[in-house]
Short mmCIF file of C-alpha atoms in Angstrom, two decimals:
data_model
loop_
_atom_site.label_atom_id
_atom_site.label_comp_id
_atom_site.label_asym_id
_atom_site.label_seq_id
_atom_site.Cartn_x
_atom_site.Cartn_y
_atom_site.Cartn_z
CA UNK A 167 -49.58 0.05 -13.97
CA UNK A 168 -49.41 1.96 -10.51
CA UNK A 169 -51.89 1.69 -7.94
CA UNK A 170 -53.50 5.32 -8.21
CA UNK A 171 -52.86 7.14 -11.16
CA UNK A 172 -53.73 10.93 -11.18
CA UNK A 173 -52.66 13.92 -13.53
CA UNK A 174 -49.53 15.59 -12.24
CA UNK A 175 -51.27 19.00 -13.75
CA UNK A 176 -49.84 21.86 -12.96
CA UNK A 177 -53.92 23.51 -12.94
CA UNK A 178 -54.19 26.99 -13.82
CA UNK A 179 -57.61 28.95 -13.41
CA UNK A 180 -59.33 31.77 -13.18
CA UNK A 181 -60.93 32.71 -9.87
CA UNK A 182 -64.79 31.95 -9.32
CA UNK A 183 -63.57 28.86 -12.22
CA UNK A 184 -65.14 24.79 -11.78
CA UNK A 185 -62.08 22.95 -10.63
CA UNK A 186 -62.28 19.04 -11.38
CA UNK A 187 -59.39 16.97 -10.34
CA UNK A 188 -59.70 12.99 -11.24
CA UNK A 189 -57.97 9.98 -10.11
CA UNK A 190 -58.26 6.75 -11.56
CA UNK A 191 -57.22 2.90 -9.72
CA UNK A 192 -56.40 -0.55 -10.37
CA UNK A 193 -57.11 -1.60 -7.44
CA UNK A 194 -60.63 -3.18 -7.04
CA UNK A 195 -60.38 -3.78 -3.00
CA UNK A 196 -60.11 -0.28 -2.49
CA UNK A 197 -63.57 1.19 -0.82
CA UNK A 198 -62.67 4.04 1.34
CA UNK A 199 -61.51 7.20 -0.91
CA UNK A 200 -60.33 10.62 0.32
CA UNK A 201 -59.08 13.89 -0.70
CA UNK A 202 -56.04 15.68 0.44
CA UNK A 203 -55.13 19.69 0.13
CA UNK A 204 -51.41 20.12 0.87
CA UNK A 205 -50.29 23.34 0.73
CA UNK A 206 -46.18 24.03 0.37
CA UNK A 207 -44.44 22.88 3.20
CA UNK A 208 -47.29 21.55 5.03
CA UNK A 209 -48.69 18.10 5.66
CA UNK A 210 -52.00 17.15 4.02
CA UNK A 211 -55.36 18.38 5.42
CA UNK A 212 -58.55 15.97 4.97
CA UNK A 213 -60.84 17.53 2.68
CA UNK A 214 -63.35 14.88 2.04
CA UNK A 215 -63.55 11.14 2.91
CA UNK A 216 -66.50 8.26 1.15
CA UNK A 217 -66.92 5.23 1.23
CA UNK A 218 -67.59 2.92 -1.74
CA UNK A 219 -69.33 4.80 -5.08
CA UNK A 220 -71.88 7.83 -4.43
CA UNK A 221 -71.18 11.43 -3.94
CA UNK A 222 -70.78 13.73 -1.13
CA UNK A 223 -70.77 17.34 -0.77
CA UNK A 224 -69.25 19.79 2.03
CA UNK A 225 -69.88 23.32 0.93
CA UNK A 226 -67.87 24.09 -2.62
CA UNK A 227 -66.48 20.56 -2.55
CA UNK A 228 -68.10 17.49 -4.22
CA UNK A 229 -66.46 14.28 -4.52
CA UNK A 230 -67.90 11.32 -6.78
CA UNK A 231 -66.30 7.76 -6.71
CA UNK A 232 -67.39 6.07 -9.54
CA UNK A 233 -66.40 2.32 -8.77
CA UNK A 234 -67.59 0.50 -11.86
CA UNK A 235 -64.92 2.56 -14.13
CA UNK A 236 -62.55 2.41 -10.81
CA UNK A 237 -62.97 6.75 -11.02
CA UNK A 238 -63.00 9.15 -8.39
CA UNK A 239 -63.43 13.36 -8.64
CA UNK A 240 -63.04 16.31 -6.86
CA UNK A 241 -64.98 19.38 -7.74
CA UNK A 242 -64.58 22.52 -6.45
CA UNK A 243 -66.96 25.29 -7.20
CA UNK A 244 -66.47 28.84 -7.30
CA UNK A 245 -62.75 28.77 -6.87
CA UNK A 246 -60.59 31.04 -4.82
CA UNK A 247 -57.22 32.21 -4.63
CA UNK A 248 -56.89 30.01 -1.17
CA UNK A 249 -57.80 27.06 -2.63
CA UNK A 250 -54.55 26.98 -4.48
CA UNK A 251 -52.86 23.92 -3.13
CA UNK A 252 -51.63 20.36 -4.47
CA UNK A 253 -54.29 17.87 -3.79
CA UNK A 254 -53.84 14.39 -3.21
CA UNK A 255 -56.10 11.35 -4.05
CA UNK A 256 -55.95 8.39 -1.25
CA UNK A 257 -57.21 4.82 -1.23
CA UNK A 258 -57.21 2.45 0.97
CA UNK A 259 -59.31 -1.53 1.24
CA UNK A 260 -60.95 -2.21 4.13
CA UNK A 261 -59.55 -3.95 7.13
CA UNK A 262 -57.35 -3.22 10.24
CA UNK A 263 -54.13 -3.16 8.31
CA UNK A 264 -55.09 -1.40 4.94
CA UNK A 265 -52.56 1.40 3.69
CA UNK A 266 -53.06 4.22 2.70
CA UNK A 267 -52.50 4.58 -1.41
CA UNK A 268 -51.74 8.46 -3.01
CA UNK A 269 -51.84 9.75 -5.87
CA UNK A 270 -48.80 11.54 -6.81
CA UNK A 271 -51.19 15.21 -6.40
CA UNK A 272 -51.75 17.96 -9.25
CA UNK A 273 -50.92 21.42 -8.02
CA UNK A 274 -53.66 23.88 -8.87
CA UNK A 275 -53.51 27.40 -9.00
CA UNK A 276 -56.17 29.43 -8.73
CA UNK A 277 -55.59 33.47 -10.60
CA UNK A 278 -56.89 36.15 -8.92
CA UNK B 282 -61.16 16.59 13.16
CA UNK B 283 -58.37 15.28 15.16
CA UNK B 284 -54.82 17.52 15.83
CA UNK B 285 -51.48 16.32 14.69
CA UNK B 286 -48.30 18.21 16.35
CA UNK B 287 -45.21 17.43 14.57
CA UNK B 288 -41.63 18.98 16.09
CA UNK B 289 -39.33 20.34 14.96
CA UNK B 290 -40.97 22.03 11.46
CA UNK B 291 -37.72 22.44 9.86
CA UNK B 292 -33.95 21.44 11.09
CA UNK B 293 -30.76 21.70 9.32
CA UNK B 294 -27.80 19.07 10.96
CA UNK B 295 -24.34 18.23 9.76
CA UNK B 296 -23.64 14.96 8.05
CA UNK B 297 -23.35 12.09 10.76
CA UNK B 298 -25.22 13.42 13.05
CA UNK B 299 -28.83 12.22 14.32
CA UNK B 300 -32.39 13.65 14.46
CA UNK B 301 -35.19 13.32 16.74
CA UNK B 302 -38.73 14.07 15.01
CA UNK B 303 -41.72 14.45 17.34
CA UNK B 304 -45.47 13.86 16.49
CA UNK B 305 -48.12 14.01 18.63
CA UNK B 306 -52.02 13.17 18.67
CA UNK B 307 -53.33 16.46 20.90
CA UNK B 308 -57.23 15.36 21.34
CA UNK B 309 -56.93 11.68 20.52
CA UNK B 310 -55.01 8.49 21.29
CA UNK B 311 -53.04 7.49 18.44
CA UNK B 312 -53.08 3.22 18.42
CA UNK B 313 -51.12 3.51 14.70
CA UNK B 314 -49.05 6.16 13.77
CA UNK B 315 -47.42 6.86 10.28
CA UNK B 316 -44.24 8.13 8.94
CA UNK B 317 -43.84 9.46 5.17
CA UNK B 318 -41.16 10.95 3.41
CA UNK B 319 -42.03 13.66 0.34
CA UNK B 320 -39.39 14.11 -2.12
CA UNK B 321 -40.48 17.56 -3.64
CA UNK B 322 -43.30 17.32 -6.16
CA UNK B 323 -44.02 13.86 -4.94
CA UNK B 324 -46.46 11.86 -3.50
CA UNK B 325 -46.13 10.45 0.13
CA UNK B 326 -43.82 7.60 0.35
CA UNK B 327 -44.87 5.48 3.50
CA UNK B 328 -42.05 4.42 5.11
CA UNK B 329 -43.57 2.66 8.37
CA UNK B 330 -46.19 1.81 10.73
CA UNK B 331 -45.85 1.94 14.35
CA UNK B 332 -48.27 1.06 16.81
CA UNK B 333 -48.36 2.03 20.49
CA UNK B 334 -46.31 -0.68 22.77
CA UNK B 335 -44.55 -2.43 19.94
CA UNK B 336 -41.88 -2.70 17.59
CA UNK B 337 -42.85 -0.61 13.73
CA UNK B 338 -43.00 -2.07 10.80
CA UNK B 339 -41.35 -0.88 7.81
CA UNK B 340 -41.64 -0.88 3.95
CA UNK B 341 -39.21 -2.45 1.91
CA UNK B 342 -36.13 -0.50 1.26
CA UNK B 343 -36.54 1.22 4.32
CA UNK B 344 -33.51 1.06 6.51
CA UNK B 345 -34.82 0.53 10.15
CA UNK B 346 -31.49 1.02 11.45
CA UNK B 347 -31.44 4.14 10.34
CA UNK B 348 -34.58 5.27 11.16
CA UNK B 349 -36.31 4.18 14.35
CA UNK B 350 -39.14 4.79 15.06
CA UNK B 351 -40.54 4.29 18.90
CA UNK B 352 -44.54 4.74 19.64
CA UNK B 353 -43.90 4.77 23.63
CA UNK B 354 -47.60 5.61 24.41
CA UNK B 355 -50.80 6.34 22.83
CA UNK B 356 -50.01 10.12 22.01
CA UNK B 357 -46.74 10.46 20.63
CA UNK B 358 -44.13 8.59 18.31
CA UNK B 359 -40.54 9.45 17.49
CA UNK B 360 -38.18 9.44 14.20
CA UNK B 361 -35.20 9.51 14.46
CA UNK B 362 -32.51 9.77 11.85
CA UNK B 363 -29.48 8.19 12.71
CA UNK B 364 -25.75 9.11 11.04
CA UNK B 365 -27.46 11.36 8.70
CA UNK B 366 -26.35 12.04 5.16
CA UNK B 367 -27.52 14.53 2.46
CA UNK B 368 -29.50 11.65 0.94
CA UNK B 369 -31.87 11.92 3.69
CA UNK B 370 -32.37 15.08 3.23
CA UNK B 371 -36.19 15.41 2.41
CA UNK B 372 -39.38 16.71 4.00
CA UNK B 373 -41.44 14.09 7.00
CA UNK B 374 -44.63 13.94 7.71
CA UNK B 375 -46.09 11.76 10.92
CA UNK B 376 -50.01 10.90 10.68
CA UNK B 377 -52.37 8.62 13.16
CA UNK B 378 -55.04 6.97 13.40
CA UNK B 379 -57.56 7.77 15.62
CA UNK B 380 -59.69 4.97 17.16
CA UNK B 381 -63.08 7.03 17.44
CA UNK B 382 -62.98 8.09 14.05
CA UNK B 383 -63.06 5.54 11.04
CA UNK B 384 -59.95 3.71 10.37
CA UNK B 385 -58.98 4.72 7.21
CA UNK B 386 -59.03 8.43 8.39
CA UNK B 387 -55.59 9.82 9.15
CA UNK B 388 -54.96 12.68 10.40
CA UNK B 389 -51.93 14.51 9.47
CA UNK B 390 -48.70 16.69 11.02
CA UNK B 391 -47.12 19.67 9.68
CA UNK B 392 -44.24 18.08 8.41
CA UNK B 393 -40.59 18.20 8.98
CA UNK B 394 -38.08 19.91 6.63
CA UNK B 395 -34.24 17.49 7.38
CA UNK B 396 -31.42 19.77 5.64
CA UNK B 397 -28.47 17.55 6.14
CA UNK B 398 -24.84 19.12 4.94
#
């Protein structure tokens, strides 16, 4: 079983759409989760960064890191046509030397 | 957040040859910089760590003769590619860590497109 698991996708939906993208772990030392937008060609942008379970909202992003069922989401309200973009899940445990994990991203596409 | 410059974006060399890959940290000093390779439709494959003043340490199966990696001061690290071949061909991204923000926050280049014919 890998590390991060998270559904390659591709997403397709409609503009103004709910977007939820999901990753689930293994991993129980992992307490620091984030969310990555790459877009093609580029490297990955921080969209949204907790720590242990809880939610947190910036704007039309919510994540929620559910740590009993080892669960983490990204939702994304009122989708537009820019936020079409392959978004990565990240992990990582605490401590000075703790990696990075990623989920392999789901590309979502967002319809005008 | 913190700025990541990452030279040259894309660069297209003959086989044998080597490749110098620049990252930066702009506003911050990077103590731990990253390098990843992306296979397309992939996630991020670490491939080492460097941190500023000593030697990098790399993931299994990574060749460091092949790809060193020197973290000279606290704002910029270097990849190079060494004797390239068309099997390194693939798309690098630097990141760092930035001491005043949290550690597990990295902060990301643009990325680096190696063509090698």
């Amino acid at each position: 079983q890998k590390e991060v698991e998270q559904d390659p996708g591709p997403l397709s939906v409609p503009e103004g759409a709910i977007v939820s993208l999901n990753c689930t772990y293994s991993n129980s030392a992992f307490q620091y989760f984030m969310w990555y937008r790459q877009y093609s060609r580029k490297g990955p942008e921080l969209l949204m960064y907790t720590y242990s379970s809880g939610n947190k909202e910036d704007g039309r992003f919510t994540a929620q890191v559910d740590k009993s069922s080892k669960y983490i989401s990204l939702f994304i309200r009122d989708s537009q046509p820019s936020d079409s973009a392959t978004y990565l899940c990240a992990m990582s445990a605490t401590g000075a030397n703790s990696k990075l994990t990623f989920g392999k991203g789901i590309t979502l596409s967002v319809r005008p | 957040g913190a700025v990541v410059s990452q030279h040259p974006s894309r660069v297209i060399c003959k086989s044998g040859t080597s490749v110098k890959i620049e990252c930066r940290s702009l506003d911050f000093q990077a103590t731990t910089m990253f390098w990843y390779r992306q296979f397309p439709k992939q996630s991020l494959m670490l491939m080492a760590t460097s941190n500023e003043g000593s030697k990098a340490t790399y993931e299994q199966g990574v060749e460091k003769d092949k790809f060193l990696i020197n973290h000279a001061s606290l704002t910029l690290s270097t990849l190079t590619v060494t004797s390239a071949h068309p099997e390194d061909s693939s798309f690098y991204i630097c990141s760092a860590r930035a001491g005043i923000y949290s550690r597990q926050k990295l902060f990301f280049g643009s990325g680096t497109q190696l063509s090698v014919l």
